[in-house]
Structure formats: structure tokens, C-alpha cells
JSON list of C-alpha atoms and ligand atoms in Angstrom, two decimals:
[
{"chain": "C", "resi": 1492, "resn": "UNK", "atom": "CA", "xyz": [94.46, 80.78, 79.78]},
{"chain": "C", "resi": 1493, "resn": "UNK", "atom": "CA", "xyz": [98.21, 81.76, 80.58]},
{"chain": "C", "resi": 1494, "resn": "UNK", "atom": "CA", "xyz": [98.93, 80.09, 84.10]},
{"chain": "C", "resi": 1495, "resn": "UNK", "atom": "CA", "xyz": [100.42, 81.77, 86.91]},
{"chain": "C", "resi": 1496, "resn": "UNK", "atom": "CA", "xyz": [102.52, 79.70, 89.36]},
{"chain": "C", "resi": 1497, "resn": "UNK", "atom": "CA", "xyz": [102.51, 80.92, 93.00]},
{"chain": "C", "resi": 1498, "resn": "UNK", "atom": "CA", "xyz": [105.39, 78.95, 94.71]},
{"chain": "C", "resi": 1499, "resn": "UNK", "atom": "CA", "xyz": [103.66, 79.07, 98.13]},
{"chain": "C", "resi": 1500, "resn": "UNK", "atom": "CA", "xyz": [102.50, 76.18, 100.35]},
{"chain": "C", "resi": 1501, "resn": "UNK", "atom": "CA", "xyz": [100.41, 79.06, 102.48]},
{"chain": "C", "resi": 1502, "resn": "UNK", "atom": "CA", "xyz": [96.20, 79.04, 101.79]},
{"chain": "C", "resi": 1503, "resn": "UNK", "atom": "CA", "xyz": [95.63, 82.82, 102.66]},
{"chain": "C", "resi": 1504, "resn": "UNK", "atom": "CA", "xyz": [98.42, 83.78, 100.28]},
{"chain": "C", "resi": 1505, "resn": "UNK", "atom": "CA", "xyz": [96.88, 81.49, 97.19]},
{"chain": "C", "resi": 1506, "resn": "UNK", "atom": "CA", "xyz": [93.71, 83.76, 98.94]},
{"chain": "C", "resi": 1507, "resn": "UNK", "atom": "CA", "xyz": [95.03, 86.87, 98.56]},
{"chain": "C", "resi": 1508, "resn": "UNK", "atom": "CA", "xyz": [96.26, 86.59, 95.07]},
{"chain": "C", "resi": 1509, "resn": "UNK", "atom": "CA", "xyz": [93.50, 85.44, 93.38]},
{"chain": "C", "resi": 1510, "resn": "UNK", "atom": "CA", "xyz": [91.75, 88.33, 95.01]},
{"chain": "C", "resi": 1511, "resn": "UNK", "atom": "CA", "xyz": [94.33, 90.39, 93.83]},
{"chain": "C", "resi": 1512, "resn": "UNK", "atom": "CA", "xyz": [94.54, 89.08, 90.17]},
{"chain": "C", "resi": 1513, "resn": "UNK", "atom": "CA", "xyz": [90.48, 88.70, 89.92]},
{"chain": "C", "resi": 1514, "resn": "UNK", "atom": "CA", "xyz": [89.40, 89.92, 86.28]},
{"chain": "C", "resi": 1515, "resn": "UNK", "atom": "CA", "xyz": [92.58, 89.50, 84.79]},
{"chain": "C", "resi": 1516, "resn": "UNK", "atom": "CA", "xyz": [93.37, 86.80, 81.88]},
{"chain": "C", "resi": 1517, "resn": "UNK", "atom": "CA", "xyz": [95.49, 84.56, 84.14]},
{"chain": "C", "resi": 1518, "resn": "UNK", "atom": "CA", "xyz": [94.88, 81.03, 85.48]},
{"chain": "C", "resi": 1519, "resn": "UNK", "atom": "CA", "xyz": [96.06, 80.74, 89.10]},
{"chain": "C", "resi": 1520, "resn": "UNK", "atom": "CA", "xyz": [97.40, 78.13, 90.26]},
{"chain": "C", "resi": 1521, "resn": "UNK", "atom": "CA", "xyz": [99.06, 76.88, 93.64]},
{"chain": "C", "resi": 1522, "resn": "UNK", "atom": "CA", "xyz": [102.09, 74.69, 93.96]},
{"chain": "C", "resi": 1523, "resn": "UNK", "atom": "CA", "xyz": [99.78, 71.78, 95.37]},
{"chain": "C", "resi": 1524, "resn": "UNK", "atom": "CA", "xyz": [97.43, 71.77, 92.70]},
{"chain": "C", "resi": 1525, "resn": "UNK", "atom": "CA", "xyz": [100.32, 71.67, 90.40]},
{"chain": "C", "resi": 1526, "resn": "UNK", "atom": "CA", "xyz": [101.60, 68.77, 91.88]},
{"chain": "C", "resi": 1527, "resn": "UNK", "atom": "CA", "xyz": [105.06, 70.72, 92.46]},
{"chain": "C", "resi": 1528, "resn": "UNK", "atom": "CA", "xyz": [107.22, 70.39, 95.81]},
{"chain": "C", "resi": 1529, "resn": "UNK", "atom": "CA", "xyz": [110.68, 71.05, 95.04]},
{"chain": "C", "resi": 1530, "resn": "UNK", "atom": "CA", "xyz": [113.20, 71.42, 97.84]},
{"chain": "C", "resi": 1531, "resn": "UNK", "atom": "CA", "xyz": [114.29, 75.05, 97.99]},
{"chain": "C", "resi": 1532, "resn": "UNK", "atom": "CA", "xyz": [117.19, 76.24, 99.93]},
{"chain": "C", "resi": 1533, "resn": "UNK", "atom": "CA", "xyz": [116.48, 80.06, 100.64]},
{"chain": "C", "resi": 1534, "resn": "UNK", "atom": "CA", "xyz": [120.24, 81.13, 101.16]},
{"chain": "C", "resi": 1535, "resn": "UNK", "atom": "CA", "xyz": [119.59, 84.15, 99.94]},
{"chain": "C", "resi": 1536, "resn": "UNK", "atom": "CA", "xyz": [121.09, 87.74, 101.72]},
{"chain": "C", "resi": 1537, "resn": "UNK", "atom": "CA", "xyz": [117.38, 89.67, 101.19]},
{"chain": "C", "resi": 1538, "resn": "UNK", "atom": "CA", "xyz": [114.04, 89.04, 100.66]},
{"chain": "C", "resi": 1539, "resn": "UNK", "atom": "CA", "xyz": [114.38, 89.84, 96.81]},
{"chain": "C", "resi": 1540, "resn": "UNK", "atom": "CA", "xyz": [117.20, 87.26, 96.51]},
{"chain": "C", "resi": 1541, "resn": "UNK", "atom": "CA", "xyz": [114.80, 84.58, 98.56]},
{"chain": "C", "resi": 1542, "resn": "UNK", "atom": "CA", "xyz": [112.02, 85.59, 96.20]},
{"chain": "C", "resi": 1543, "resn": "UNK", "atom": "CA", "xyz": [113.72, 84.85, 93.00]},
{"chain": "C", "resi": 1544, "resn": "UNK", "atom": "CA", "xyz": [115.07, 81.46, 94.05]},
{"chain": "C", "resi": 1545, "resn": "UNK", "atom": "CA", "xyz": [111.81, 80.12, 94.64]},
{"chain": "C", "resi": 1546, "resn": "UNK", "atom": "CA", "xyz": [110.12, 81.54, 91.94]},
{"chain": "C", "resi": 1547, "resn": "UNK", "atom": "CA", "xyz": [113.60, 80.32, 89.72]},
{"chain": "C", "resi": 1548, "resn": "UNK", "atom": "CA", "xyz": [113.36, 76.59, 91.16]},
{"chain": "C", "resi": 1549, "resn": "UNK", "atom": "CA", "xyz": [109.76, 76.28, 90.38]},
{"chain": "C", "resi": 1550, "resn": "UNK", "atom": "CA", "xyz": [110.31, 77.39, 87.25]},
{"chain": "C", "resi": 1551, "resn": "UNK", "atom": "CA", "xyz": [113.42, 75.69, 86.26]},
{"chain": "C", "resi": 1552, "resn": "UNK", "atom": "CA", "xyz": [111.27, 72.33, 87.73]},
{"chain": "C", "resi": 1553, "resn": "UNK", "atom": "CA", "xyz": [108.28, 73.15, 85.45]},
{"chain": "C", "resi": 1554, "resn": "UNK", "atom": "CA", "xyz": [110.23, 72.93, 82.52]},
{"chain": "C", "resi": 1555, "resn": "UNK", "atom": "CA", "xyz": [112.53, 70.14, 83.35]},
{"chain": "C", "resi": 1556, "resn": "UNK", "atom": "CA", "xyz": [109.80, 67.83, 84.54]},
{"chain": "C", "resi": 1557, "resn": "UNK", "atom": "CA", "xyz": [107.25, 69.00, 81.27]},
{"chain": "C", "resi": 1558, "resn": "UNK", "atom": "CA", "xyz": [104.44, 70.14, 83.28]},
{"chain": "C", "resi": 1559, "resn": "UNK", "atom": "CA", "xyz": [101.60, 71.20, 81.84]},
{"chain": "C", "resi": 1560, "resn": "UNK", "atom": "CA", "xyz": [101.37, 71.50, 77.76]},
{"chain": "C", "resi": 1561, "resn": "UNK", "atom": "CA", "xyz": [104.32, 72.72, 75.77]},
{"chain": "C", "resi": 1562, "resn": "UNK", "atom": "CA", "xyz": [102.04, 75.74, 74.93]},
{"chain": "C", "resi": 1563, "resn": "UNK", "atom": "CA", "xyz": [101.66, 76.34, 78.18]},
{"chain": "C", "resi": 1564, "resn": "UNK", "atom": "CA", "xyz": [105.14, 75.89, 79.26]},
{"chain": "C", "resi": 1565, "resn": "UNK", "atom": "CA", "xyz": [106.14, 78.50, 76.84]},
{"chain": "C", "resi": 1566, "resn": "UNK", "atom": "CA", "xyz": [103.97, 81.20, 78.45]},
{"chain": "C", "resi": 1567, "resn": "UNK", "atom": "CA", "xyz": [103.58, 80.22, 81.99]},
{"chain": "C", "resi": 1568, "resn": "UNK", "atom": "CA", "xyz": [104.98, 82.47, 84.86]},
{"chain": "C", "resi": 1569, "resn": "UNK", "atom": "CA", "xyz": [106.39, 81.57, 87.96]},
{"chain": "C", "resi": 1570, "resn": "UNK", "atom": "CA", "xyz": [105.46, 83.85, 91.13]},
{"chain": "C", "resi": 1571, "resn": "UNK", "atom": "CA", "xyz": [107.05, 83.65, 94.36]},
{"chain": "C", "resi": 1572, "resn": "UNK", "atom": "CA", "xyz": [107.08, 85.83, 97.77]},
{"chain": "C", "resi": 1573, "resn": "UNK", "atom": "CA", "xyz": [109.12, 86.25, 100.88]},
{"chain": "C", "resi": 1574, "resn": "UNK", "atom": "CA", "xyz": [108.81, 88.83, 103.86]},
{"chain": "C", "resi": 1575, "resn": "UNK", "atom": "CA", "xyz": [109.42, 89.70, 107.19]},
{"chain": "C", "resi": 1576, "resn": "UNK", "atom": "CA", "xyz": [109.91, 91.95, 110.30]},
{"chain": "C", "resi": 1577, "resn": "UNK", "atom": "CA", "xyz": [112.71, 94.62, 110.09]},
{"chain": "C", "resi": 1578, "resn": "UNK", "atom": "CA", "xyz": [113.78, 96.23, 113.21]},
{"chain": "C", "resi": 1579, "resn": "UNK", "atom": "CA", "xyz": [115.47, 99.34, 112.71]},
{"chain": "C", "resi": 1580, "resn": "UNK", "atom": "CA", "xyz": [117.12, 99.57, 116.88]},
{"chain": "C", "resi": 1581, "resn": "UNK", "atom": "CA", "xyz": [118.05, 95.58, 115.90]},
{"chain": "C", "resi": 1582, "resn": "UNK", "atom": "CA", "xyz": [119.88, 96.41, 113.20]},
{"chain": "C", "resi": 1583, "resn": "UNK", "atom": "CA", "xyz": [116.72, 95.42, 111.00]},
{"chain": "C", "resi": 1584, "resn": "UNK", "atom": "CA", "xyz": [116.85, 91.73, 112.71]},
{"chain": "C", "resi": 1585, "resn": "UNK", "atom": "CA", "xyz": [114.74, 89.01, 112.54]},
{"chain": "C", "resi": 1586, "resn": "UNK", "atom": "CA", "xyz": [114.68, 90.45, 108.63]},
{"chain": "C", "resi": 1587, "resn": "UNK", "atom": "CA", "xyz": [114.91, 87.25, 106.24]},
{"chain": "C", "resi": 1588, "resn": "UNK", "atom": "CA", "xyz": [115.15, 85.42, 109.32]},
{"chain": "C", "resi": 1589, "resn": "UNK", "atom": "CA", "xyz": [111.70, 86.20, 110.39]},
{"chain": "C", "resi": 1590, "resn": "UNK", "atom": "CA", "xyz": [110.23, 82.64, 110.37]},
{"chain": "C", "resi": 1591, "resn": "UNK", "atom": "CA", "xyz": [112.78, 81.17, 111.79]},
{"chain": "C", "resi": 1592, "resn": "UNK", "atom": "CA", "xyz": [113.82, 83.61, 114.60]},
{"chain": "C", "resi": 1593, "resn": "UNK", "atom": "CA", "xyz": [114.23, 81.50, 118.22]},
{"chain": "C", "resi": 1594, "resn": "UNK", "atom": "CA", "xyz": [113.60, 78.51, 116.27]},
{"chain": "C", "resi": 1595, "resn": "UNK", "atom": "CA", "xyz": [110.69, 77.64, 113.41]},
{"chain": "C", "resi": 1596, "resn": "UNK", "atom": "CA", "xyz": [108.69, 76.12, 115.99]},
{"chain": "C", "resi": 1597, "resn": "UNK", "atom": "CA", "xyz": [108.64, 78.68, 118.99]},
{"chain": "C", "resi": 1598, "resn": "UNK", "atom": "CA", "xyz": [105.76, 80.26, 119.15]},
{"chain": "C", "resi": 1599, "resn": "UNK", "atom": "CA", "xyz": [105.10, 83.96, 118.08]},
{"chain": "C", "resi": 1600, "resn": "UNK", "atom": "CA", "xyz": [104.03, 84.63, 122.31]},
{"chain": "C", "resi": 1601, "resn": "UNK", "atom": "CA", "xyz": [107.63, 83.94, 122.72]},
{"chain": "C", "resi": 1602, "resn": "UNK", "atom": "CA", "xyz": [109.34, 85.59, 119.86]},
{"chain": "C", "resi": 1603, "resn": "UNK", "atom": "CA", "xyz": [106.83, 88.52, 120.40]},
{"chain": "C", "resi": 1604, "resn": "UNK", "atom": "CA", "xyz": [107.88, 88.78, 123.70]},
{"chain": "C", "resi": 1605, "resn": "UNK", "atom": "CA", "xyz": [111.63, 88.45, 123.41]},
{"chain": "C", "resi": 1606, "resn": "UNK", "atom": "CA", "xyz": [112.18, 91.42, 120.49]},
{"chain": "C", "resi": 1607, "resn": "UNK", "atom": "CA", "xyz": [109.87, 93.48, 123.06]},
{"chain": "C", "resi": 1608, "resn": "UNK", "atom": "CA", "xyz": [112.21, 92.77, 125.72]},
{"chain": "C", "resi": 1609, "resn": "UNK", "atom": "CA", "xyz": [115.17, 93.32, 123.79]},
{"chain": "C", "resi": 1610, "resn": "UNK", "atom": "CA", "xyz": [113.41, 96.86, 123.24]},
{"chain": "C", "resi": 1611, "resn": "UNK", "atom": "CA", "xyz": [113.58, 97.49, 126.58]},
{"chain": "C", "resi": 1612, "resn": "UNK", "atom": "CA", "xyz": [114.39, 101.70, 127.34]},
{"chain": "C", "resi": 1613, "resn": "UNK", "atom": "CA", "xyz": [114.12, 102.08, 123.38]},
{"chain": "C", "resi": 1614, "resn": "UNK", "atom": "CA", "xyz": [112.27, 105.61, 122.75]},
{"chain": "C", "resi": 1615, "resn": "UNK", "atom": "CA", "xyz": [109.10, 105.53, 120.61]},
{"chain": "C", "resi": 1616, "resn": "UNK", "atom": "CA", "xyz": [110.85, 107.32, 118.02]},
{"chain": "C", "resi": 1617, "resn": "UNK", "atom": "CA", "xyz": [113.41, 104.78, 117.67]},
{"chain": "C", "resi": 1618, "resn": "UNK", "atom": "CA", "xyz": [111.20, 101.74, 117.86]},
{"chain": "C", "resi": 1619, "resn": "UNK", "atom": "CA", "xyz": [110.60, 102.04, 114.45]},
{"chain": "C", "resi": 1620, "resn": "UNK", "atom": "CA", "xyz": [109.89, 98.79, 112.35]},
{"chain": "C", "resi": 1621, "resn": "UNK", "atom": "CA", "xyz": [108.40, 97.47, 108.98]},
{"chain": "C", "resi": 1622, "resn": "UNK", "atom": "CA", "xyz": [107.20, 94.10, 107.08]},
{"chain": "C", "resi": 1623, "resn": "UNK", "atom": "CA", "xyz": [108.90, 93.88, 104.11]},
{"chain": "C", "resi": 1624, "resn": "UNK", "atom": "CA", "xyz": [107.72, 91.74, 101.16]},
{"chain": "C", "resi": 1625, "resn": "UNK", "atom": "CA", "xyz": [109.26, 91.17, 97.77]},
{"chain": "C", "resi": 1626, "resn": "UNK", "atom": "CA", "xyz": [107.57, 89.36, 95.00]},
{"chain": "C", "resi": 1627, "resn": "UNK", "atom": "CA", "xyz": [109.52, 87.56, 92.39]},
{"chain": "C", "resi": 1628, "resn": "UNK", "atom": "CA", "xyz": [107.89, 86.94, 88.92]},
{"chain": "C", "resi": 1629, "resn": "UNK", "atom": "CA", "xyz": [110.09, 84.32, 86.42]},
{"chain": "C", "resi": 1630, "resn": "UNK", "atom": "CA", "xyz": [108.77, 83.97, 82.90]},
{"chain": "C", "resi": 1631, "resn": "UNK", "atom": "CA", "xyz": [109.29, 81.31, 80.48]},
{"chain": "C", "resi": 1632, "resn": "UNK", "atom": "CA", "xyz": [111.88, 83.12, 78.54]},
{"chain": "C", "resi": 1633, "resn": "UNK", "atom": "CA", "xyz": [113.99, 83.81, 81.38]},
{"chain": "C", "resi": 1634, "resn": "UNK", "atom": "CA", "xyz": [112.62, 87.22, 82.03]},
{"chain": "C", "resi": 1635, "resn": "UNK", "atom": "CA", "xyz": [112.71, 88.37, 85.51]},
{"chain": "C", "resi": 1636, "resn": "UNK", "atom": "CA", "xyz": [110.77, 90.82, 87.57]},
{"chain": "C", "resi": 1637, "resn": "UNK", "atom": "CA", "xyz": [110.69, 92.01, 91.37]},
{"chain": "C", "resi": 1638, "resn": "UNK", "atom": "CA", "xyz": [108.89, 94.43, 93.28]},
{"chain": "C", "resi": 1639, "resn": "UNK", "atom": "CA", "xyz": [109.03, 95.45, 96.71]},
{"chain": "C", "resi": 1640, "resn": "UNK", "atom": "CA", "xyz": [106.97, 97.21, 99.57]},
{"chain": "C", "resi": 1641, "resn": "UNK", "atom": "CA", "xyz": [106.89, 97.77, 103.47]},
{"chain": "C", "resi": 1642, "resn": "UNK", "atom": "CA", "xyz": [104.26, 98.32, 106.00]},
{"chain": "C", "resi": 1643, "resn": "UNK", "atom": "CA", "xyz": [105.68, 101.00, 108.52]},
{"chain": "C", "resi": 1644, "resn": "UNK", "atom": "CA", "xyz": [104.89, 101.18, 111.64]},
{"chain": "C", "resi": 1645, "resn": "UNK", "atom": "CA", "xyz": [106.71, 100.95, 115.35]},
{"chain": "C", "resi": 1646, "resn": "UNK", "atom": "CA", "xyz": [107.08, 98.18, 118.18]},
{"chain": "C", "resi": 1647, "resn": "UNK", "atom": "CA", "xyz": [104.71, 98.52, 120.85]},
{"chain": "C", "resi": 1648, "resn": "UNK", "atom": "CA", "xyz": [105.34, 97.27, 124.49]},
{"chain": "C", "resi": 1649, "resn": "UNK", "atom": "CA", "xyz": [103.04, 94.73, 124.53]},
{"chain": "C", "resi": 1650, "resn": "UNK", "atom": "CA", "xyz": [101.37, 92.20, 122.30]},
{"chain": "C", "resi": 1651, "resn": "UNK", "atom": "CA", "xyz": [97.46, 93.33, 121.35]},
{"chain": "C", "resi": 1652, "resn": "UNK", "atom": "CA", "xyz": [95.03, 91.95, 118.81]},
{"chain": "C", "resi": 1653, "resn": "UNK", "atom": "CA", "xyz": [93.52, 88.77, 117.85]},
{"chain": "C", "resi": 1654, "resn": "UNK", "atom": "CA", "xyz": [93.82, 89.27, 113.64]},
{"chain": "C", "resi": 1655, "resn": "UNK", "atom": "CA", "xyz": [96.64, 88.49, 111.67]},
{"chain": "C", "resi": 1656, "resn": "UNK", "atom": "CA", "xyz": [99.33, 86.05, 112.74]},
{"chain": "C", "resi": 1657, "resn": "UNK", "atom": "CA", "xyz": [103.21, 86.35, 113.46]},
{"chain": "C", "resi": 1658, "resn": "UNK", "atom": "CA", "xyz": [104.34, 89.74, 114.49]},
{"chain": "C", "resi": 1659, "resn": "UNK", "atom": "CA", "xyz": [101.10, 91.29, 113.64]},
{"chain": "C", "resi": 1660, "resn": "UNK", "atom": "CA", "xyz": [100.62, 91.40, 117.21]},
{"chain": "C", "resi": 1661, "resn": "UNK", "atom": "CA", "xyz": [103.70, 94.37, 118.03]},
{"chain": "C", "resi": 1662, "resn": "UNK", "atom": "CA", "xyz": [103.70, 96.29, 115.15]},
{"chain": "C", "resi": 1663, "resn": "UNK", "atom": "CA", "xyz": [101.99, 99.30, 115.84]},
{"chain": "C", "resi": 1664, "resn": "UNK", "atom": "CA", "xyz": [100.89, 101.21, 112.93]},
{"chain": "C", "resi": 1665, "resn": "UNK", "atom": "CA", "xyz": [100.73, 105.02, 113.71]},
{"chain": "C", "resi": 1666, "resn": "UNK", "atom": "CA", "xyz": [98.28, 106.16, 110.73]},
{"chain": "C", "resi": 1667, "resn": "UNK", "atom": "CA", "xyz": [95.76, 103.76, 112.06]},
{"chain": "C", "resi": 1668, "resn": "UNK", "atom": "CA", "xyz": [96.52, 104.01, 115.85]},
{"chain": "C", "resi": 1669, "resn": "UNK", "atom": "CA", "xyz": [96.39, 100.62, 116.71]},
{"chain": "C", "resi": 1670, "resn": "UNK", "atom": "CA", "xyz": [98.52, 97.15, 115.85]},
{"chain": "C", "resi": 1671, "resn": "UNK", "atom": "CA", "xyz": [98.40, 95.28, 112.88]},
{"chain": "C", "resi": 1672, "resn": "UNK", "atom": "CA", "xyz": [96.58, 92.45, 114.75]},
{"chain": "C", "resi": 1673, "resn": "UNK", "atom": "CA", "xyz": [93.91, 94.93, 115.15]},
{"chain": "C", "resi": 1674, "resn": "UNK", "atom": "CA", "xyz": [93.27, 95.51, 111.68]},
{"chain": "C", "resi": 1675, "resn": "UNK", "atom": "CA", "xyz": [90.20, 93.22, 109.82]},
{"chain": "C", "resi": 1676, "resn": "UNK", "atom": "CA", "xyz": [91.52, 91.23, 107.36]},
{"chain": "C", "resi": 1677, "resn": "UNK", "atom": "CA", "xyz": [90.35, 93.30, 104.67]},
{"chain": "C", "resi": 1678, "resn": "UNK", "atom": "CA", "xyz": [91.65, 96.58, 105.73]},
{"chain": "C", "resi": 1679, "resn": "UNK", "atom": "CA", "xyz": [95.39, 94.91, 106.55]},
{"chain": "C", "resi": 1680, "resn": "UNK", "atom": "CA", "xyz": [95.37, 93.26, 102.51]},
{"chain": "C", "resi": 1681, "resn": "UNK", "atom": "CA", "xyz": [94.49, 96.79, 101.29]},
{"chain": "C", "resi": 1682, "resn": "UNK", "atom": "CA", "xyz": [97.73, 98.74, 103.08]},
{"chain": "C", "resi": 1683, "resn": "UNK", "atom": "CA", "xyz": [99.64, 95.57, 103.88]},
{"chain": "C", "resi": 1684, "resn": "UNK", "atom": "CA", "xyz": [103.52, 94.98, 102.32]},
{"chain": "C", "resi": 1685, "resn": "UNK", "atom": "CA", "xyz": [102.36, 92.21, 100.76]},
{"chain": "C", "resi": 1686, "resn": "UNK", "atom": "CA", "xyz": [99.13, 93.23, 98.98]},
{"chain": "C", "resi": 1687, "resn": "UNK", "atom": "CA", "xyz": [101.05, 96.16, 97.91]},
{"chain": "C", "resi": 1688, "resn": "UNK", "atom": "CA", "xyz": [103.85, 94.09, 96.27]},
{"chain": "C", "resi": 1689, "resn": "UNK", "atom": "CA", "xyz": [101.80, 91.88, 94.96]},
{"chain": "C", "resi": 1690, "resn": "UNK", "atom": "CA", "xyz": [99.64, 94.78, 92.84]},
{"chain": "C", "resi": 1691, "resn": "UNK", "atom": "CA", "xyz": [102.72, 96.51, 92.19]},
{"chain": "C", "resi": 1692, "resn": "UNK", "atom": "CA", "xyz": [103.65, 92.57, 90.16]},
{"chain": "C", "resi": 1693, "resn": "UNK", "atom": "CA", "xyz": [100.18, 92.41, 88.64]},
{"chain": "C", "resi": 1694, "resn": "UNK", "atom": "CA", "xyz": [100.70, 96.18, 87.25]},
{"chain": "C", "resi": 1695, "resn": "UNK", "atom": "CA", "xyz": [104.22, 95.40, 85.95]},
{"chain": "C", "resi": 1696, "resn": "UNK", "atom": "CA", "xyz": [103.15, 92.08, 84.25]},
{"chain": "C", "resi": 1697, "resn": "UNK", "atom": "CA", "xyz": [100.46, 94.01, 82.42]},
{"chain": "C", "resi": 1698, "resn": "UNK", "atom": "CA", "xyz": [103.31, 96.17, 80.79]},
{"chain": "C", "resi": 1699, "resn": "UNK", "atom": "CA", "xyz": [105.87, 93.07, 79.94]},
{"chain": "S", "resi": 3094, "resn": "LIG", "atom": "P1", "xyz": [107.30, 83.84, 104.86]},
{"chain": "S", "resi": 3094, "resn": "LIG", "atom": "O1", "xyz": [107.46, 85.17, 103.59]},
{"chain": "S", "resi": 3094, "resn": "LIG", "atom": "O2", "xyz": [105.86, 83.43, 104.23]},
{"chain": "S", "resi": 3094, "resn": "LIG", "atom": "O3", "xyz": [108.83, 83.14, 104.61]},
{"chain": "S", "resi": 3094, "resn": "LIG", "atom": "O4", "xyz": [106.91, 84.73, 106.11]},
{"chain": "S", "resi": 3094, "resn": "LIG", "atom": "C1", "xyz": [107.95, 84.86, 106.80]},
{"chain": "S", "resi": 3094, "resn": "LIG", "atom": "C2", "xyz": [107.81, 85.92, 108.33]},
{"chain": "S", "resi": 3094, "resn": "LIG", "atom": "O5", "xyz": [108.02, 86.81, 108.33]},
{"chain": "S", "resi": 3094, "resn": "LIG", "atom": "C3", "xyz": [106.37, 85.14, 108.41]},
{"chain": "S", "resi": 3094, "resn": "LIG", "atom": "O6", "xyz": [106.64, 83.66, 109.17]},
{"chain": "S", "resi": 3094, "resn": "LIG", "atom": "C4", "xyz": [106.12, 86.14, 109.83]},
{"chain": "S", "resi": 3094, "resn": "LIG", "atom": "O7", "xyz": [106.84, 85.66, 111.24]},
{"chain": "S", "resi": 3094, "resn": "LIG", "atom": "C5", "xyz": [106.79, 87.30, 108.97]},
{"chain": "S", "resi": 3094, "resn": "LIG", "atom": "N1", "xyz": [105.83, 88.28, 108.45]},
{"chain": "S", "resi": 3094, "resn": "LIG", "atom": "C6", "xyz": [105.34, 88.30, 107.38]},
{"chain": "S", "resi": 3094, "resn": "LIG", "atom": "N2", "xyz": [104.50, 88.79, 107.08]},
{"chain": "S", "resi": 3094, "resn": "LIG", "atom": "C7", "xyz": [103.78, 89.23, 108.13]},
{"chain": "S", "resi": 3094, "resn": "LIG", "atom": "C8", "xyz": [102.51, 90.11, 108.64]},
{"chain": "S", "resi": 3094, "resn": "LIG", "atom": "O8", "xyz": [101.90, 90.18, 107.53]},
{"chain": "S", "resi": 3094, "resn": "LIG", "atom": "N3", "xyz": [102.48, 89.61, 109.48]},
{"chain": "S", "resi": 3094, "resn": "LIG", "atom": "C9", "xyz": [102.95, 89.34, 110.79]},
{"chain": "S", "resi": 3094, "resn": "LIG", "atom": "N4", "xyz": [104.49, 88.36, 110.11]},
{"chain": "S", "resi": 3094, "resn": "LIG", "atom": "C10", "xyz": [104.64, 88.44, 109.37]}
]
């Protein structure tokens, strides 16, 4: 079966990709399962570039270190994603620096409060923001594909909701009338930036 290596160390992302690819003739492998942990410097200037940097690095590692069988190396696909929060009134900050915003180890309570504080006095209609996700695929023959999707909302006035992670408690989703952190996980996966970008990539791969 054709192998797909998903370049992430995140268990939730692995579960999501497995659900999305269910029923298709792919064997989905995490970096951990493949025994890969290359040091990757994410120095791109966009979500797309960073996703490509990760998937190219892992694809090169697989070929250079002759992982899997020769047959498998000829068909293996490497996927990677990169995501973050863009706030229009803050010139699209924190953007590609979402995880590193105010320091990687700073709690999201503090990050979220800081972003709300920075929007003090900004009217509802100018608080537009979105989660963005880019998914990149690198095929063994060198072909590359990138998909991008968003989940649109507005930054609220206080944190709300216990589900999700990161900036979920401050992104208000007008369509649902609640914060992203108030959606059930299945509900969020069905409409999330990552879910949409991964499903677009799944469909794109089917056509290649
Ligand atoms: P990465 O793509 O795993 O590097 O994640 C980037 C960062 O963006 C995360 O650490 C979060 O801060 C933020 N982020 C991305 N997607 C979401 C989401 O669905 N909810 C909340 N925060 C998110």
C-alpha cells in the first residue's frame, strides 16, 4: 500500500489525518513511527512556505537514509501542515509566529489576554480574524502540491470555552454564535481550517 508520512509530532493531527484518509488505499505513518526526527528550521515567510519546508525536509531524509523498501520509496508521499491565527487589525499577527508569539512556553491564557488587550477600542466589525492552515505534499517524483483553507471569525472580548487548544477560546464564529473552543471536536474538525485543507489535499492526491 502507498505510504503517506505526515510530518508532525502531534497526536491529534495524526488522528485527524487518519480519519480523513479512511477508506483510501494509503498507509498513514507518523514521523515517530517512521523513526524520523530531522531538525527543521521553519524560516519561511508564509504558511505555505513553512509547510513545504517541512515536507521537503522529511521527503529528502527518507530518500537519503533509504527508509522503507526501494519500492515504497518510489511512491511515498510526505505531508506537512502549518497553521496559525491572523488578526486583521493587528496586521495579520500573530500569523506564522502563532506558536512562538510571546514565547513558545508562555501560556495561552496570557497570549489570549494580550491579544484581546491589544484590540481594546476596536469595534466588532474590525475584529475580523481567522485560523489559516496550509498543507503541503511532496511526492517521490518531486511533484509538490499545496492547499490552504481558513476558518473565519472575530476576536471576542474574553476567553470562552473549554474545548480545543491555543487560540480557540478567543475566536468567535458568527455562523455558530460561539467561540471555536465551544464547538465539539467533531464539529470543529468538520469546519476547521485544517480539516478543510487536508480534505482538499486528499482530493488533489486522488487526481495526481
Ligand atoms: P502548528 O501549525 O502546529 O505549528 O500550530 C501553529 C499555532 O497556531 C498553534 O500552536 C496555535 O497557537 C495556533 N493554531 C493553529 N490552529 C489552531 C486551532 O485550531 N485552534 C487554536 N489555535 C490554533
